[in-house]
Structures are given as structure tokens and as C-alpha cells.
Amino acid sequence: LVETRNLVKTYVLGSETINAVNGVSLSIERGEYVAIMGTSGSGKSTFMNMIGCLDTPSSGEVLIDAIPTSDRDSDALAKLRNEKIGFVFQQFNLLARTSALDNVAVPLIYAGQPSAKRQEKSAAKLTAMGLGDRLDHTPAKLSGGQQQRVAIARALVTEPLILLADEPTGALDSRTSDDIMAIFQELNAQGITIIVVTHESEVADHAKRRIEFRDGKVIEDRMVTNR
Amino acid sequence: LVETRNLVKTYVLGSETINAVNGVSLSIERGEYVAIMGTSGSGKSTFMNMIGCLDTPSSGEVLIDAIPTSDRDSDALAKLRNEKIGFVFQQFNLLARTSALDNVAVPLIYAGQPSAKRQEKSAAKLTAMGLGDRLDHTPAKLSGGQQQRVAIARALVTEPLILLADEPTGALDSRTSDDIMAIFQELNAQGITIIVVTHESEVADHAKRRIEFRDGKVIEDRMVTNR
Ligand SMILES: Nc1ncnc2c1ncn2[C@@H]1O[C@H](COP(=O)(O)OP(=O)(O)OP(=O)(O)O)[C@@H](O)[C@H]1O
Ligand SMILES: Nc1ncnc2c1ncn2[C@@H]1O[C@H](COP(=O)(O)OP(=O)(O)OP(=O)(O)O)[C@@H](O)[C@H]1O
Ligand SMILES: [Mg+2]
Ligand SMILES: [Mg+2]
């Protein structure tokens, strides 16, 4: 479902060259549950942004459903992202002047759904995250973990085939984190492909495969036996 | 050193009232190392902002060095914050168009230090955080964990008496997190008072006292035996 071939992302700042992702080739099948780990700055978010079609490679290929993203024009890419991919950003990326409810509804606007349906689905997702009493709060009026849960709700509201979650429990206490893990487990049981970047072993332990990054490369890629 | 008496913070949004902090009385002595834990939305950041003199209580008192913050005017409060308190924000709060080096130097500008000294101290702090090769990167050109380390460096550059750290390892892998814990341990050994909000037991285990919040109140406050 998701494949990369010699994927590279390089940044040039003045005289220095940074190889954020430095040649990654891997393949993730439909229905997998993968944990991506690695040291700070090892290229995990950069990699996620490329397979999520939010960023273009410097060289190499990303293929979604066997079609290279470079073969799709920007409208087709936007449509693919909106319909098939749900992305939880490491820094949430919520709209500051917008309520939790309207933040979650944004992907449904792109999907062309009518207003009543958008409100209903968004409210349902936020309630499932324990935020039913925070629907009209803007991000500044929410705690860090509440903002993170709004970001998760937004990623799930279009019922994506592929969930890409970059540190989705970084701001959550262990009980709230368990709730999120149960939701992810349920989605994976329904066939949703999950790729989660995490530094917490409690989260990585739910995945069936573990990929480790260092200095822009994959240094380990193995199946893990669940508890 | 830090004391609160019946501390309350209430938000009113339309017809609803939110008791973010709902009557907290506690006292932290010079040199303590305290971990604050609790569920998402339980009032931890709101509490930290008040004892860090960044936010004013709705009622109750905050006393720093036995002086109520309400007895100080805003200049005196700003001076106290700048000279005695280092704050690591849950969401970093870095200046977006400013390099890592200049972000870290900001508190030294307020402290009236000359430019060469500011650059030297900021570079030293960032290098100690493993970011010596990222000094001129702006936040958008840094990974999540690198931004978090810039926020930590900035909190430490004035050599504060009190370090208030809100989820300082939320975006860090375990090895980088260990490095930060070693730095905090060293500071506490030198007499610096450390109050850290965390949801990670590996971080809480370094503290000597553990305070747990729920629904704006303290439900547990005990000394913990370190390994
Ligand atoms: N400006 C505001 N207006 C209204 N409610 C607010 C505001 N800021 C915070 N709150 C609410 O106050 C409560 C406490 O927030 P706080 O940020 O202190 O929680 P927290 O314990 O730090 O949570 P987390 O672990 O998720 O970071 C939350 O329920 C939040 O929704
Ligand atoms: N726009 C940019 N310009 C220059 N360098 C960048 C840019 N974005 C990221 N980098 C660098 O690329 C490297 C990889 O960044 P990335 O965000 O992918 O790391 P990460 O593995 O997600 O780290 P973390 O665990 O801290 O979130 C980092 O060293 C970072 O400094
Ligand atoms: Mg990252
Ligand atoms: Mg908080």
C-alpha cells in the first residue's frame, strides 16, 4: 500500500547540506501496524511527511497503491490525501482561531460533505476522544493533551485507509494514552493501515512491526511479537 | 521558595465555568525536585503558569521567596521571572523567525547582558543539548525534539534558581531524554529547585517528590524513594 524506493530528502542551508532522509527503501502492506522509532532528528517526521504526500522527495519514489506520487498532479495528490490518508502532526497544526469542532470538520469540507453531516461526524469523533464538553474551545483554551486529541480526531474524521500518526501520545498521560491505543487497535482490526512514530515503548508495543531510524536511514526493520 | 495558598484559576466561556485549578495549597522548599503528574486537562500547565508568574490567579496566592506575587508590580514580576525562573513550555513557544541561537539569547537581552556574552552563553547551552550544529536553524528547520531542546536551553541560559519544565521530554527519544535527565540531576545537585510536569514514569522517577493533579486539585502529594 505504501512503498518507498531510495527515498531522499536533502536540505541546503548556506554552505551546509543536511540529509534528513538519506535513502530509505521499504514497503508497508495494507492492514499493517508499524511503529517508527529513532533518535531526535533522525528523519522520522520528514519521512512521514513524504509518505503522507505533504512533502516532495529530493530524489527517490513514494508509491501509494502502486502509483508513484510523482505521476499524480497536485489536485490528484490533494484528493488522495483527503480521501485515503489521516495525518496526526507532531505539533498538531490546528487552526488557532477555530473551535475544536470546526478544526475537526476541515477535512470534511474538502471532501464536499454538507454542513450538518460535518458537524455530526466531528462532534462524534471529539466525544469519542473525551472532548465532548470542549467542542467550542479554540486551541488556546485547551490543554496540550486536549489539543493533541483534537488533532487525532481530525485525522480520523474522514475514516482514512492509512493513519499516519507522528508522536500521537506525546502530550498524553498514560490513561488517556491507553484510550487512544485502544482506538488505534480497533481501527487496525477493521483493516486500517497504521504507521505511528513514537518514542514510547508502551505505544510501540501495540504495533506488529518496528522500524528504527538513525541519521536518515533505516537501521532496523523487524516484526515484533505482541504481548 | 514556592508556595500556593488556595490557588484558583477559573475560566468563564459563555454560560460555562471551568475550574482549571480549583484550590491548591502546597509548599516547595529550595532545592526540591518535584514531579507533577495527572490526567490531560487536570490543571498542571495552568498551575505551572501561575507559579511561574506568567498568569494571575482568579483567587488565592502565589508566594515566591515568601513574597506574594500580588505584592509585586509588573516590572518587579518581570524581573523576578527573568532572574530567578527558567520556564520550559509544553509547546516550546519559540520565536518562529529567529534562529535557535537567538531564541536562546532572548532572556539574556532582558537581563541586560552584552551581545558577545549572550552569543557565547547561548551557543554553550545549545551545544550541551547536542544542537551545536543547528545554531542558525529557525524552528521550522528543526525536528520536534530539537525544538524542545532549544526551549530547554533557553530556560537554562540565565542559570535560574527555579526550573519549571512542562513536559520537557514529550518529543524526545529515550536516549536524548536520559541526557536531559542527567542535566536536571546535575542542576538539582547544585541546589536548583526543579518542578517538572511529566506523564513519563522514567522522568518522574528522578524526582524526590510526586504531586498528582485531578480536576484542578491535588489528590496525592508524597515523597518517593529514588533508585
Ligand atoms: N483559556 C482557557 N479558557 C477556557 N478553558 C481553559 C483555558 N485554558 C485551559 N482551559 C481548560 O482548563 C483545564 C486545565 O488545562 P491545563 O492546560 O492546565 O491542563 P493540563 O493538566 O496541563 O493538561 P495536559 O496534560 O493535557 O497538558 C482544561 O480542561 C482546559 O480545557
Ligand atoms: N526545513 C529544514 N531545513 C533544514 N534542516 C531541516 C529542515 N527540517 C528538518 N531538518 C533537519 O532534518 C533532520 C530530520 O528532521 P526530522 O524532523 O525528520 O526528525 P525526527 O526524527 O522527526 O526528530 P524528532 O524525534 O525530534 O521529532 C533534523 O536534523 C532537522 O534539523
Ligand atoms: Mg519528528
Ligand atoms: Mg499541560
CSV table of C-alpha atoms in Angstrom, one decimal, chain A:
chain,number,residue,atom,x,y,z
A,1,LEU,CA,0.0,0.0,0.0
A,2,VAL,CA,2.8,2.4,0.9
A,3,GLU,CA,6.2,1.9,-0.7
A,4,THR,CA,9.4,4.0,-0.8
A,5,ARG,CA,12.4,3.4,-3.1
A,6,ASN,CA,15.7,5.1,-2.3
A,7,LEU,CA,13.8,8.0,-0.7
A,8,VAL,CA,16.0,11.0,-0.1
A,9,LYS,CA,15.3,14.5,1.4
A,10,THR,CA,18.1,16.9,1.5
A,11,TYR,CA,18.1,20.5,2.8
A,12,VAL,CA,20.7,23.0,1.8
A,13,LEU,CA,21.3,25.9,4.2
A,14,GLY,CA,24.0,28.2,3.0
A,15,SER,CA,27.1,26.0,2.8
A,16,GLU,CA,25.8,23.1,4.7
A,17,THR,CA,23.8,20.1,3.4
A,18,ILE,CA,21.5,18.1,5.7
A,19,ASN,CA,20.5,14.7,4.6
A,20,ALA,CA,17.3,14.5,6.6
A,21,VAL,CA,16.3,11.2,4.9
A,22,ASN,CA,19.2,9.5,3.2
A,23,GLY,CA,18.0,6.6,1.1
A,24,VAL,CA,15.1,4.7,2.6
A,25,SER,CA,13.5,1.7,0.7
A,26,LEU,CA,10.7,-0.1,2.4
A,27,SER,CA,7.3,-1.5,1.8
A,28,ILE,CA,4.2,-1.5,4.0
A,29,GLU,CA,1.3,-3.7,3.2
A,30,ARG,CA,-2.4,-3.0,3.6
A,31,GLY,CA,-3.5,-3.6,7.2
A,32,GLU,CA,-0.1,-3.5,8.8
A,33,TYR,CA,0.5,-1.7,12.1
A,34,VAL,CA,4.0,-0.3,12.1
A,35,ALA,CA,5.9,1.7,14.8
A,36,ILE,CA,8.7,4.0,13.7
A,37,MET,CA,11.3,4.9,16.3
A,38,GLY,CA,14.7,6.6,16.4
A,39,THR,CA,16.7,9.4,17.9
A,40,SER,CA,15.6,13.0,17.8
A,41,GLY,CA,16.5,14.4,14.3
A,42,SER,CA,16.9,11.0,12.7
A,43,GLY,CA,14.4,11.8,9.9
A,44,LYS,CA,11.1,10.3,11.1
A,45,SER,CA,8.8,13.3,10.6
A,46,THR,CA,10.5,14.1,7.3
A,47,PHE,CA,9.8,10.5,6.2
A,48,MET,CA,6.2,10.7,7.4
A,49,ASN,CA,5.6,13.9,5.5
A,50,MET,CA,6.8,12.4,2.3
A,51,ILE,CA,4.7,9.2,2.5
A,52,GLY,CA,1.8,11.3,3.6
A,53,CYS,CA,2.2,13.3,0.3
A,54,LEU,CA,2.7,16.5,2.2
A,55,ASP,CA,6.3,17.0,1.0
A,56,THR,CA,8.1,16.0,-2.1
A,57,PRO,CA,11.3,13.9,-2.2
A,58,SER,CA,14.6,15.3,-3.3
A,59,SER,CA,15.1,12.0,-5.1
A,60,GLY,CA,13.6,8.5,-5.0
A,61,GLU,CA,10.0,7.5,-5.1
A,62,VAL,CA,6.9,7.2,-2.9
A,63,LEU,CA,4.2,4.9,-4.2
A,64,ILE,CA,0.7,4.8,-2.8
A,65,ASP,CA,-1.4,1.8,-4.0
A,66,ALA,CA,1.4,1.1,-6.5
A,67,ILE,CA,1.1,4.5,-8.1
A,68,PRO,CA,4.2,6.8,-7.8
A,69,THR,CA,3.2,10.2,-6.2
A,70,SER,CA,5.3,11.8,-8.9
A,71,ASP,CA,2.8,10.5,-11.5
A,72,ARG,CA,-0.1,12.4,-9.9
A,73,ASP,CA,-0.7,16.1,-10.3
A,74,SER,CA,-1.3,18.3,-7.3
A,75,ASP,CA,-5.1,18.1,-7.5
A,76,ALA,CA,-4.9,14.3,-7.6
A,77,LEU,CA,-2.5,14.3,-4.7
A,78,ALA,CA,-4.7,16.5,-2.6
A,79,LYS,CA,-7.7,14.2,-3.3
A,80,LEU,CA,-5.6,11.1,-2.4
A,81,ARG,CA,-4.5,12.8,0.9
A,82,ASN,CA,-8.0,13.8,1.7
A,83,GLU,CA,-9.7,10.5,0.9
A,84,LYS,CA,-7.2,7.9,2.0
A,85,ILE,CA,-4.7,9.4,4.5
A,86,GLY,CA,-5.3,10.7,8.0
A,87,PHE,CA,-2.3,12.6,9.5
A,88,VAL,CA,-1.7,13.4,13.1
A,89,PHE,CA,1.1,16.1,13.2
A,90,GLN,CA,3.8,16.1,15.8
A,91,GLN,CA,2.9,19.7,16.6
A,92,PHE,CA,-0.9,19.3,15.9
A,93,ASN,CA,-1.1,22.1,13.3
A,94,LEU,CA,-4.6,23.2,14.5
A,95,LEU,CA,-6.2,26.5,13.2
A,96,ALA,CA,-5.8,29.0,16.0
A,97,ARG,CA,-8.9,30.9,15.7
A,98,THR,CA,-11.1,27.9,15.1
A,99,SER,CA,-13.0,25.8,17.6
A,100,ALA,CA,-12.2,22.2,18.2
A,101,LEU,CA,-15.4,21.2,16.3
A,102,ASP,CA,-14.5,23.3,13.2
A,103,ASN,CA,-10.9,22.2,13.2
A,104,VAL,CA,-12.0,18.5,13.1
A,105,ALA,CA,-14.6,19.4,10.3
A,106,VAL,CA,-12.0,20.8,7.9
A,107,PRO,CA,-11.1,17.6,6.0
A,108,LEU,CA,-14.9,17.0,5.5
A,109,ILE,CA,-15.2,20.4,3.8
A,110,TYR,CA,-12.6,19.3,1.3
A,111,ALA,CA,-14.4,16.1,0.9
A,112,GLY,CA,-17.5,18.1,-0.1
A,113,GLN,CA,-19.8,16.9,2.7
A,114,PRO,CA,-22.8,19.0,3.8
A,115,SER,CA,-22.6,21.1,6.9
A,116,ALA,CA,-25.0,19.1,9.1
A,117,LYS,CA,-23.1,15.9,8.4
A,118,ARG,CA,-19.8,17.5,9.1
A,119,GLN,CA,-20.9,18.8,12.5
A,120,GLU,CA,-22.4,15.5,13.4
A,121,LYS,CA,-19.3,13.4,12.5
A,122,SER,CA,-16.9,15.9,14.1
A,123,ALA,CA,-18.9,16.0,17.3
A,124,ALA,CA,-18.9,12.2,17.4
A,125,LYS,CA,-15.2,11.9,16.9
A,126,LEU,CA,-14.4,14.5,19.6
A,127,THR,CA,-16.8,12.9,22.0
A,128,ALA,CA,-15.0,9.5,21.4
A,129,MET,CA,-11.8,11.3,22.4
A,130,GLY,CA,-13.3,12.5,25.6
A,131,LEU,CA,-13.7,16.1,24.4
A,132,GLY,CA,-17.5,16.3,24.2
A,133,ASP,CA,-17.5,19.2,26.6
A,134,ARG,CA,-14.8,21.1,24.7
A,135,LEU,CA,-16.3,21.3,21.2
A,136,ASP,CA,-16.4,25.1,21.0
A,137,HIS,CA,-13.0,25.8,22.7
A,138,THR,CA,-10.3,27.2,20.4
A,139,PRO,CA,-6.8,25.6,20.8
A,140,ALA,CA,-5.6,28.3,23.2
A,141,LYS,CA,-8.4,27.3,25.6
A,142,LEU,CA,-7.4,23.7,25.5
A,143,SER,CA,-4.7,21.8,27.4
A,144,GLY,CA,-1.7,20.3,25.5
A,145,GLY,CA,-3.2,16.8,25.6
A,146,GLN,CA,-6.7,18.1,24.6
A,147,GLN,CA,-5.1,19.8,21.5
A,148,GLN,CA,-3.4,16.6,20.7
A,149,ARG,CA,-6.7,14.7,20.9
A,150,VAL,CA,-8.3,17.3,18.6
A,151,ALA,CA,-5.5,16.6,16.1
A,152,ILE,CA,-6.2,12.9,16.3
A,153,ALA,CA,-10.0,13.4,15.9
A,154,ARG,CA,-9.3,15.4,12.8
A,155,ALA,CA,-7.1,12.7,11.3
A,156,LEU,CA,-9.8,10.1,11.9
A,157,VAL,CA,-12.9,12.0,10.8
A,158,THR,CA,-12.6,11.1,7.1
A,159,GLU,CA,-12.3,7.4,8.0
A,160,PRO,CA,-8.9,7.1,6.2
A,161,LEU,CA,-7.4,3.9,4.9
A,162,ILE,CA,-4.0,4.9,6.1
A,163,LEU,CA,-3.4,6.6,9.5
A,164,LEU,CA,-0.1,8.3,9.8
A,165,ALA,CA,0.5,9.5,13.4
A,166,ASP,CA,3.6,11.4,14.4
A,167,GLU,CA,4.0,11.1,18.2
A,168,PRO,CA,0.2,10.9,18.9
A,169,THR,CA,0.6,10.4,22.6
A,170,GLY,CA,3.5,12.8,23.3
A,171,ALA,CA,1.3,15.1,25.4
A,172,LEU,CA,-1.0,12.5,27.0
A,173,ASP,CA,-1.0,10.9,30.4
A,174,SER,CA,-0.9,7.1,30.5
A,175,ARG,CA,-4.7,6.5,30.9
A,176,THR,CA,-5.6,8.8,28.0
A,177,SER,CA,-2.8,7.3,26.0
A,178,ASP,CA,-4.3,3.8,26.6
A,179,ASP,CA,-7.7,5.1,25.3
A,180,ILE,CA,-6.0,6.2,22.1
A,181,MET,CA,-4.2,2.9,21.8
A,182,ALA,CA,-7.5,1.1,22.1
A,183,ILE,CA,-9.0,3.2,19.3
A,184,PHE,CA,-6.0,2.5,17.1
A,185,GLN,CA,-6.1,-1.2,17.8
A,186,GLU,CA,-9.8,-1.2,16.9
A,187,LEU,CA,-9.1,0.6,13.6
A,188,ASN,CA,-6.3,-1.8,12.7
A,189,ALA,CA,-8.6,-4.7,13.4
A,190,GLN,CA,-11.0,-3.2,10.8
A,191,GLY,CA,-8.2,-3.2,8.3
A,192,ILE,CA,-6.9,0.3,8.6
A,193,THR,CA,-3.1,0.6,8.0
A,194,ILE,CA,-1.4,2.4,10.8
A,195,ILE,CA,2.1,3.9,10.8
A,196,VAL,CA,2.9,5.6,14.1
A,197,VAL,CA,6.1,7.5,15.1
A,198,THR,CA,6.7,7.1,18.8
A,199,HIS,CA,9.4,7.3,21.4
A,200,GLU,CA,7.3,5.4,24.0
A,201,SER,CA,7.6,1.7,24.2
A,202,GLU,CA,4.1,1.3,25.6
A,203,VAL,CA,2.9,2.6,22.2
A,204,ALA,CA,5.4,0.7,20.1
A,205,ASP,CA,4.4,-2.5,21.8
A,206,HIS,CA,1.0,-2.3,20.2
A,207,ALA,CA,2.5,-2.5,16.7
A,208,LYS,CA,3.3,-5.6,14.8
A,209,ARG,CA,6.4,-4.3,13.1
A,210,ARG,CA,9.1,-2.0,14.3
A,211,ILE,CA,11.3,0.3,12.1
A,212,GLU,CA,14.2,2.2,13.6
A,213,PHE,CA,15.7,5.3,12.0
A,214,ARG,CA,19.2,6.8,12.6
A,215,ASP,CA,20.7,9.7,10.6
A,216,GLY,CA,18.2,9.5,7.9
A,217,LYS,CA,18.5,5.7,7.3
A,218,VAL,CA,16.6,2.6,8.5
A,219,ILE,CA,19.0,0.7,10.8
A,220,GLU,CA,16.5,-2.0,11.9
A,221,ASP,CA,13.2,-3.3,10.5
A,222,ARG,CA,11.6,-6.4,12.2
A,223,MET,CA,8.4,-8.0,13.1
A,224,VAL,CA,7.7,-7.9,16.8
A,225,THR,CA,5.7,-10.4,18.9
A,226,ASN,CA,2.9,-8.7,20.7
A,227,ARG,CA,2.3,-9.3,24.4
